[in-house]
GROMACS .gro file of C-alpha atoms in nm:
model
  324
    1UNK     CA    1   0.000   0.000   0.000
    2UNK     CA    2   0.112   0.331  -0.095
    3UNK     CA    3   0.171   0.606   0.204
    4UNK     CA    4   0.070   0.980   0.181
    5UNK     CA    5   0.133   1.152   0.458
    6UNK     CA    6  -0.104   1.518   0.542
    7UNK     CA    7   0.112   1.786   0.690
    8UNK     CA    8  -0.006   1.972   0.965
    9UNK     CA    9   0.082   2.248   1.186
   10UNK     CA   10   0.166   2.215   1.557
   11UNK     CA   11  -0.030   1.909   1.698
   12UNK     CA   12  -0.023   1.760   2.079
   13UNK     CA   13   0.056   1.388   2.044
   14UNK     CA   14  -0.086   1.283   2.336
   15UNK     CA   15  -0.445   1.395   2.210
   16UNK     CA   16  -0.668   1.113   2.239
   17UNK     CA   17  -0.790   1.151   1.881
   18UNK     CA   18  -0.751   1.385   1.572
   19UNK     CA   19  -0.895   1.595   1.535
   20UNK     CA   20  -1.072   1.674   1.817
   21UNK     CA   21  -1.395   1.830   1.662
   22UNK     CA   22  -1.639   1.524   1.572
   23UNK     CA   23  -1.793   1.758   1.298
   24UNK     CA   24  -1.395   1.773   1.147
   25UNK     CA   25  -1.330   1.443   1.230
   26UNK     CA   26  -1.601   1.293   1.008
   27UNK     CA   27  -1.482   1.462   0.660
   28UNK     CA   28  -1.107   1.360   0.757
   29UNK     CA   29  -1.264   0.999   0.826
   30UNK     CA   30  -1.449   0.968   0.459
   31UNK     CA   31  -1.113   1.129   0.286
   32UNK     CA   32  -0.903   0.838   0.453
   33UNK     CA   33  -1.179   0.579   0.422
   34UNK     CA   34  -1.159   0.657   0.061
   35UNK     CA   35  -0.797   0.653   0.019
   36UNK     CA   36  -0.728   0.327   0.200
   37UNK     CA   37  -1.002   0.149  -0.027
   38UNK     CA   38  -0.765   0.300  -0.356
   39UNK     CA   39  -0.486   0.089  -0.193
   40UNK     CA   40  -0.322   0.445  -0.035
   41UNK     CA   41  -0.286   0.471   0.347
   42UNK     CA   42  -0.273   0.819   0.444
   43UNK     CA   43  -0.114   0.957   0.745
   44UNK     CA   44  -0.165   1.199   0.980
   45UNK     CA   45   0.148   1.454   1.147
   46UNK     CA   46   0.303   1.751   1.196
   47UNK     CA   47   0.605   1.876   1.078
   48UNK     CA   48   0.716   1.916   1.454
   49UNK     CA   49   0.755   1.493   1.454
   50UNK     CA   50   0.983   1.507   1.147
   51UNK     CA   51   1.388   1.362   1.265
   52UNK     CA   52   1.609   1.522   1.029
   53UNK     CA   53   1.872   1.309   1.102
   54UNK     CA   54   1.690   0.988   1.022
   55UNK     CA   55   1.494   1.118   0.735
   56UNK     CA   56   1.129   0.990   0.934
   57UNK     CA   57   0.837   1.124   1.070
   58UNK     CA   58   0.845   0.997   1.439
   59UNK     CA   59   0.534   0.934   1.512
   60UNK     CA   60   0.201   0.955   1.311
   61UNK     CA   61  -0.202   0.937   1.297
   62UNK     CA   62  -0.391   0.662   1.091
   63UNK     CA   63  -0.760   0.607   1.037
   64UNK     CA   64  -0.872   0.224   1.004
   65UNK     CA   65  -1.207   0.213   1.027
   66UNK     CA   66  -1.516   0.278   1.147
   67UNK     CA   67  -1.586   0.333   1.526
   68UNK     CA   68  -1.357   0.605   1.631
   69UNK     CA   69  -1.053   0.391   1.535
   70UNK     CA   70  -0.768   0.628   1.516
   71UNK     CA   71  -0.402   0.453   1.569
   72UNK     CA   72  -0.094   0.550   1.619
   73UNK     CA   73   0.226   0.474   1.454
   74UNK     CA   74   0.556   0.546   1.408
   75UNK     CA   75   0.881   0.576   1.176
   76UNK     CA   76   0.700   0.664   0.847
   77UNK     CA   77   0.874   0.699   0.553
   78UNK     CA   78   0.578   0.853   0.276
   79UNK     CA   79   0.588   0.868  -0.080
   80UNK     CA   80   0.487   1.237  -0.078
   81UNK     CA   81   0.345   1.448   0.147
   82UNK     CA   82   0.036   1.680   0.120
   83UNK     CA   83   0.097   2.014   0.269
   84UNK     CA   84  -0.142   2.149   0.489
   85UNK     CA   85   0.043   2.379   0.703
   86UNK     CA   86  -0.053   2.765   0.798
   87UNK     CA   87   0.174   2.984   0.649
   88UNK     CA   88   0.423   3.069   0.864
   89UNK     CA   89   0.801   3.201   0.803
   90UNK     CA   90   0.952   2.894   1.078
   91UNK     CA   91   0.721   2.672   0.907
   92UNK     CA   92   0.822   2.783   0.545
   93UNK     CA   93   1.202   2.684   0.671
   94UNK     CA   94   1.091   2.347   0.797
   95UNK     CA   95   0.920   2.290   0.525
   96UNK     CA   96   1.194   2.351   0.277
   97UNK     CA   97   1.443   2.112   0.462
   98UNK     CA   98   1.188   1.828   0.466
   99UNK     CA   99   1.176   1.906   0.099
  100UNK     CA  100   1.496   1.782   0.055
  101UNK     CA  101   1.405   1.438   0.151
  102UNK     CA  102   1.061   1.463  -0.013
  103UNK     CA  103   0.842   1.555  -0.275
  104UNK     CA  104   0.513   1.754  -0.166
  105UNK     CA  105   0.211   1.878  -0.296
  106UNK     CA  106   0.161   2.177  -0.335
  107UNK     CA  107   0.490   2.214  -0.496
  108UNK     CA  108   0.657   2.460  -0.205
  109UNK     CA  109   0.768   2.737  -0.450
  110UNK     CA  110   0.382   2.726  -0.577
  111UNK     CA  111   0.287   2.753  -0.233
  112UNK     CA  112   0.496   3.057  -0.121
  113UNK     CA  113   0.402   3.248  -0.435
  114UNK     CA  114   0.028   3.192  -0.396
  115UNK     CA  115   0.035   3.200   0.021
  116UNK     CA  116   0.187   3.598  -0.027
  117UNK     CA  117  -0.054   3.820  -0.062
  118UNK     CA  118   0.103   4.134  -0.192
  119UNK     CA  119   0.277   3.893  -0.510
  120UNK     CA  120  -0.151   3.805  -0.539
  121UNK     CA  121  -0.214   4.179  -0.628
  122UNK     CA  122   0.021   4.236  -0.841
  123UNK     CA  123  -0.045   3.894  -1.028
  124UNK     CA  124  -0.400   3.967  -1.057
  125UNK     CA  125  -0.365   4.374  -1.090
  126UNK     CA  126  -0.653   4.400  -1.308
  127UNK     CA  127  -0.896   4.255  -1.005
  128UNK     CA  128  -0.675   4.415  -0.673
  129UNK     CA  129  -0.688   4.705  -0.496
  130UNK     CA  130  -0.392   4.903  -0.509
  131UNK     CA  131  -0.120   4.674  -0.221
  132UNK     CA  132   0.141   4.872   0.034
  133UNK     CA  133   0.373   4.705   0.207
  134UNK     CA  134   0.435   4.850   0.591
  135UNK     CA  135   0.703   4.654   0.846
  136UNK     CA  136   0.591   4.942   1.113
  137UNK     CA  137   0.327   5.166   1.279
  138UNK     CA  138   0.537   5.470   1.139
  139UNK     CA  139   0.556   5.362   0.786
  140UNK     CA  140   0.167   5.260   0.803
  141UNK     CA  141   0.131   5.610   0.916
  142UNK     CA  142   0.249   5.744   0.602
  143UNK     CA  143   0.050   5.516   0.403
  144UNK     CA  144  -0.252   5.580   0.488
  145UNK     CA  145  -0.249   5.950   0.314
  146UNK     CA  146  -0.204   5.709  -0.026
  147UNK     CA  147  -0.535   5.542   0.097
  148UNK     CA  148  -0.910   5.712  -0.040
  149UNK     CA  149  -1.126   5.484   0.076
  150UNK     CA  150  -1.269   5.554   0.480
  151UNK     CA  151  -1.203   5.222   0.597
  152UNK     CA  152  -0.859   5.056   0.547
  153UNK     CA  153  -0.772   4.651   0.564
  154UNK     CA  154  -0.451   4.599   0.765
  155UNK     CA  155  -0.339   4.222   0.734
  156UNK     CA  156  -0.010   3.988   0.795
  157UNK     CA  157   0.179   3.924   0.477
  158UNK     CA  158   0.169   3.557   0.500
  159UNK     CA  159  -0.119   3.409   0.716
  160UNK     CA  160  -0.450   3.196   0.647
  161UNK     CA  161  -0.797   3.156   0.806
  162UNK     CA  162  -0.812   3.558   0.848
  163UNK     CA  163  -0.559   3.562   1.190
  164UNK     CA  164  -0.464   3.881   1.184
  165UNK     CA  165  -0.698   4.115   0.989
  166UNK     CA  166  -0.786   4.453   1.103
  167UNK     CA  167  -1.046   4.663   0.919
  168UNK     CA  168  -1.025   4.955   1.098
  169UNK     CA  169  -1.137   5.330   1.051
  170UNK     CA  170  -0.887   5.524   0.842
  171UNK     CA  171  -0.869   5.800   1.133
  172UNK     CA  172  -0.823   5.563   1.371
  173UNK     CA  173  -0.568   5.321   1.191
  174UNK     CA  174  -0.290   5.516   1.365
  175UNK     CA  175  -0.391   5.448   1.682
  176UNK     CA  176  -0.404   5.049   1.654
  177UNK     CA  177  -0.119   4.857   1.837
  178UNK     CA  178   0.281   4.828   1.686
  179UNK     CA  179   0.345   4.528   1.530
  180UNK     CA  180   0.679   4.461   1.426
  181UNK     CA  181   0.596   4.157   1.092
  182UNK     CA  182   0.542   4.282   0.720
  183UNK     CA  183   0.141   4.409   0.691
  184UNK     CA  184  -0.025   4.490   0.370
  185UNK     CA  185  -0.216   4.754   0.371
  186UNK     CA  186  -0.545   4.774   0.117
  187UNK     CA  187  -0.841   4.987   0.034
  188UNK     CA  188  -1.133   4.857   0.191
  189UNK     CA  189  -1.369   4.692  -0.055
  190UNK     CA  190  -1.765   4.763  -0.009
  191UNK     CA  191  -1.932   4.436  -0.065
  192UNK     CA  192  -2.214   4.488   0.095
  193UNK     CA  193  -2.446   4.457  -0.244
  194UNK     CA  194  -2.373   4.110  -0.262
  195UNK     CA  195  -2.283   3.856  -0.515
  196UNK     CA  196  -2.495   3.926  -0.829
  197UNK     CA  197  -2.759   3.713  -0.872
  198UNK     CA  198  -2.649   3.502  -0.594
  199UNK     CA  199  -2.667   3.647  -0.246
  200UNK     CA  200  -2.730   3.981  -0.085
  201UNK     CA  201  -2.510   4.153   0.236
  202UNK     CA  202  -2.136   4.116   0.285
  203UNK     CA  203  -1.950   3.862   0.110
  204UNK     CA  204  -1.661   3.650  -0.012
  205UNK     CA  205  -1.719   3.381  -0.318
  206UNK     CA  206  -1.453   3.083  -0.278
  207UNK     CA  207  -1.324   2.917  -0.579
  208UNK     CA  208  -1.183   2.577  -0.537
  209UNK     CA  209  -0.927   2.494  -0.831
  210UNK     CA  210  -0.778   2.172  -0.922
  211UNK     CA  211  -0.502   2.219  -1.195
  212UNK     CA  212  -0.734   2.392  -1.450
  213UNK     CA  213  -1.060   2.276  -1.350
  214UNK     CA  214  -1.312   2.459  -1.108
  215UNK     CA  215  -1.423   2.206  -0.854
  216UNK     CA  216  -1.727   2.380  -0.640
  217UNK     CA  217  -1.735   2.743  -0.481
  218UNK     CA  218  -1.944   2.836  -0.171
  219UNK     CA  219  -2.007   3.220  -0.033
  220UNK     CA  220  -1.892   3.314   0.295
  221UNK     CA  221  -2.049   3.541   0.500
  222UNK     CA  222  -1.909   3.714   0.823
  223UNK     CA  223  -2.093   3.672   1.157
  224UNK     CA  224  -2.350   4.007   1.231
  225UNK     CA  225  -2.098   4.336   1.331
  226UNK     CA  226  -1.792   4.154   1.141
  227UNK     CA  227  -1.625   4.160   0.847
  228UNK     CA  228  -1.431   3.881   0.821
  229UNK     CA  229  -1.615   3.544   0.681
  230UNK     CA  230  -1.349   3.324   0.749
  231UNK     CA  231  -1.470   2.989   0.910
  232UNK     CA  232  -1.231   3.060   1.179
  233UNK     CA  233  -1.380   3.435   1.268
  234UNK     CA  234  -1.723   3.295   1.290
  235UNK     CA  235  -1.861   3.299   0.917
  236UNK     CA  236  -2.107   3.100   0.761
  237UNK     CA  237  -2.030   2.918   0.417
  238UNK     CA  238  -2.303   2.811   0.176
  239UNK     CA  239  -2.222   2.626  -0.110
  240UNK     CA  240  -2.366   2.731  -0.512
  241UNK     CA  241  -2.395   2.533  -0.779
  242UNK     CA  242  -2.105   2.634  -1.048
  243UNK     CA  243  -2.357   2.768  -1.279
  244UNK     CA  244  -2.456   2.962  -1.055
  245UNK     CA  245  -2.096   3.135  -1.027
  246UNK     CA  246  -2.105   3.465  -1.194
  247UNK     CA  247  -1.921   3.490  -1.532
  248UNK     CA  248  -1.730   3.801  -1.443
  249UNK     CA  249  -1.506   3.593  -1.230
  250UNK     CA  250  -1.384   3.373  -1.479
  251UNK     CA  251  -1.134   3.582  -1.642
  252UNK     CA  252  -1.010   3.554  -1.298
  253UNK     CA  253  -0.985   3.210  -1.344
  254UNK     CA  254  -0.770   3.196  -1.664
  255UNK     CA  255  -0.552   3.410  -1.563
  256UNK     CA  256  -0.478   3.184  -1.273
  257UNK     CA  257  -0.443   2.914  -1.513
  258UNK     CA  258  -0.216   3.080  -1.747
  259UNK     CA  259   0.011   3.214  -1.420
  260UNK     CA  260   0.010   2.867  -1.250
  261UNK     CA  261   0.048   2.627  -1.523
  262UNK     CA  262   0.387   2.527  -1.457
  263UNK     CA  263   0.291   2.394  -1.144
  264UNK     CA  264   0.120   2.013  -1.141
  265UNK     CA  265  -0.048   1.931  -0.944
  266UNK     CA  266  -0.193   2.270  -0.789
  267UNK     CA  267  -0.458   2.256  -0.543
  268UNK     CA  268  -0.598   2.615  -0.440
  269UNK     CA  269  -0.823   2.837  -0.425
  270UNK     CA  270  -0.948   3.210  -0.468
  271UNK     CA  271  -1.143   3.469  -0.295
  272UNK     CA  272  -1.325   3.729  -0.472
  273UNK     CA  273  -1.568   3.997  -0.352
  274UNK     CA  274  -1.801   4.223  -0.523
  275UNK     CA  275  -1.841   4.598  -0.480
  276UNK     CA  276  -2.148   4.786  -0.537
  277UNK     CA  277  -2.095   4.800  -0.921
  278UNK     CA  278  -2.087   4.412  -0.907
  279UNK     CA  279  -1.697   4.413  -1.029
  280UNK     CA  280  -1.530   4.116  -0.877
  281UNK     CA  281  -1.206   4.166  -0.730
  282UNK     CA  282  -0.955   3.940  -0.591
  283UNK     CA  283  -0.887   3.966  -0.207
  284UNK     CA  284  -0.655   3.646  -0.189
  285UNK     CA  285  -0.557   3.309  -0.244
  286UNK     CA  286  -0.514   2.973  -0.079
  287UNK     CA  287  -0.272   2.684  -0.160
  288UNK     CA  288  -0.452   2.475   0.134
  289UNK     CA  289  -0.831   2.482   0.084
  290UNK     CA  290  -0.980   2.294   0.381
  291UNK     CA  291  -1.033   1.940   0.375
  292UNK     CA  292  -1.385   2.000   0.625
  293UNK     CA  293  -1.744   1.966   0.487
  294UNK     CA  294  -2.032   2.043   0.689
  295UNK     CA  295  -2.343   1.829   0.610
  296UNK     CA  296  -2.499   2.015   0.373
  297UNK     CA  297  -2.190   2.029   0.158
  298UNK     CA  298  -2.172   1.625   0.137
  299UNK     CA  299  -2.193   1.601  -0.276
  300UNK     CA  300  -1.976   1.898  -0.336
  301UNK     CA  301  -1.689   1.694  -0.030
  302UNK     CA  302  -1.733   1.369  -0.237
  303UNK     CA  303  -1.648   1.586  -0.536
  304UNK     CA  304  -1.346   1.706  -0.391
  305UNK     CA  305  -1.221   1.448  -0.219
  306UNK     CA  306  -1.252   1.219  -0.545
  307UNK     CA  307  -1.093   1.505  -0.754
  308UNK     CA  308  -0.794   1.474  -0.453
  309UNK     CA  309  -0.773   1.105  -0.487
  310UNK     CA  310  -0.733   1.130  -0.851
  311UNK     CA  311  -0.442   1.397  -0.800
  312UNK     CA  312  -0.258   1.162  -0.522
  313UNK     CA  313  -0.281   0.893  -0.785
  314UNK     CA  314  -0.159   1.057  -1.040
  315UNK     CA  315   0.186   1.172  -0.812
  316UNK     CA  316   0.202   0.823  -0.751
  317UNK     CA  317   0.191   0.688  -1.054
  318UNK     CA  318   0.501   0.942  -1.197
  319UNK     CA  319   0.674   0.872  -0.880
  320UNK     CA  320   0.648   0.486  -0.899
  321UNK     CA  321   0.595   0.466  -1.289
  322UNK     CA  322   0.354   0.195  -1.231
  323UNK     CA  323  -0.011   0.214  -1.209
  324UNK     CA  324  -0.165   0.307  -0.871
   0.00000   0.00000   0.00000
């Protein structure tokens, strides 16, 4: 059986079982399920287990079967390893050593371009707001002056899942606390019409790529007195049906395509809001889309997760040269 192992940030190995939300746990459960029934056993760890002397991951998770049956094991040696990391400048580091010893997907050079958001606006310039780069209070000071808009977005360089992001009042911006990591500093974007013919209120529309081909998209939508729909701050998803997706967004699309195509396999996605003359613009990208479905998303996870299995098969097969 071939070995994949899933990359994760900091984890506490004594846990009694990964993940610890039951809602989380299931979609992991189905992904491995499905895996281990295409002859693929697919591990569980953080980078924190890897011994760079002996080339292993200490210790790792496995899922078996049904019943809550979550093992643990030890001295793994993968084929490849799926990168699902936050983006973090340590992490980045430890990333690139294990790199040495093996092959990952995302490719890591895809993964720092796409995971930086100021390289995103200037990549998609045509769909971003105008990007400033500020290591300092006193150099965000002099920023804002550049900035029309009454409302500014203050957020880390290089982090997921919205940790981080400030919207804040433009005359107020100078009195939010020093922080001493690269922020980029944006106009704020009104999206407060919606997305057209879709949704009313605030907004961002995820796009889920494969290589070239649009998977599913959802909307997320920021608890009430927020801004931020990230899962993690509190927002609500709800998934569309891709002809439902409006067509100004695909010229978003194929640009990513023609930007990206050197890259195989590439597994990300982007977020786009709409402003109040419905023009879609591009407020980041993803390499690590999350692997969790809530209920109602159950077709569009077994779409995914079958588009995933084809991609690990694929890596296998030009690793091995022999049918997975």
């Amino acid at each position: 059986m071939k070995k994949v192992l899933i990359l994760f940030s900091k984890s506490d190995w004594k846990t009694s079982t990964p993940p610890k939300d039951k809602a989380y746990r299931y979609s992991y459960e189905y992904f491995y399920t499905l895996c281990r029934k295409n002859n693929i056993q697919v591990y569980r760890a953080s980078y924190e287990w890897y011994d760079f002397k002996k080339k292993i991951f200490k210790y790792a998770w496995i899922f078996e079967s049904a019943g809550n049956n979550w093992q643990r094991v030890r001295n793994i040696k993968p084929d490849f390893i799926y990168d699902k990391t936050k983006a973090r400048p340590e992490i980045f580091y430890k990333k690139d050593l294990i790199g040495l010893d093996y092959p990952f997907i995302n490719h890591l050079e895809f993964t720092k371009i796409v995971d930086n958001k100021y390289t995103n606006s200037l990549m998609f310039f045509r769909w971003s707001k105008k990007a400033w780069l500020a290591h300092n209070q006193k150099e965000m000071k002099k920023i804002i002056r550049s900035i029309k808009t009454s409302k500014i977005v203050l957020k880390p360089l290089r982090q997921s899942g919205g940790e981080g992001v400030q919207i804040l009042n433009k005359a107020d911006a100078s009195k939010c606390p020093n922080f001493n990591q690269t922020h980029l500093l944006q106009e704020f974007i009104d999206s407060s019409e919606g997305v057209p013919g879709v949704v009313k209120g605030i907004h961002d529309l995820r796009l889920i790529m494969v290589n070239n081909e649009l998977i599913y998209s959802l909307i997320r939508q920021p608890a009430k007195g927020s801004y931020l729909a990230n899962l993690a701050q509190g927002g609500t998803v709800t998934f569309i049906p891709l002809n439902k997706v409006p067509r100004s967004v695909f010229p978003i699309i194929n640009q990513a395509k023609k930007l990206f195509e050197s890259f195989r396999p590439r597994i990300f996605s982007i977020d786009v809001m709409f402003d109040k003359k419905k023009k879609p613009w591009v407020v980041e990208l993803n390499s690590m889309p999350g692997l969790y479905f809530s209920p109602k998303g159950n077709r569009y996870m077994e779409k995914m997760y079958a588009a995933l299995l084809k991609v690990f098969q694929a890596r296998l097969k030009d690793l091995s040269g022999k049918k997975i």
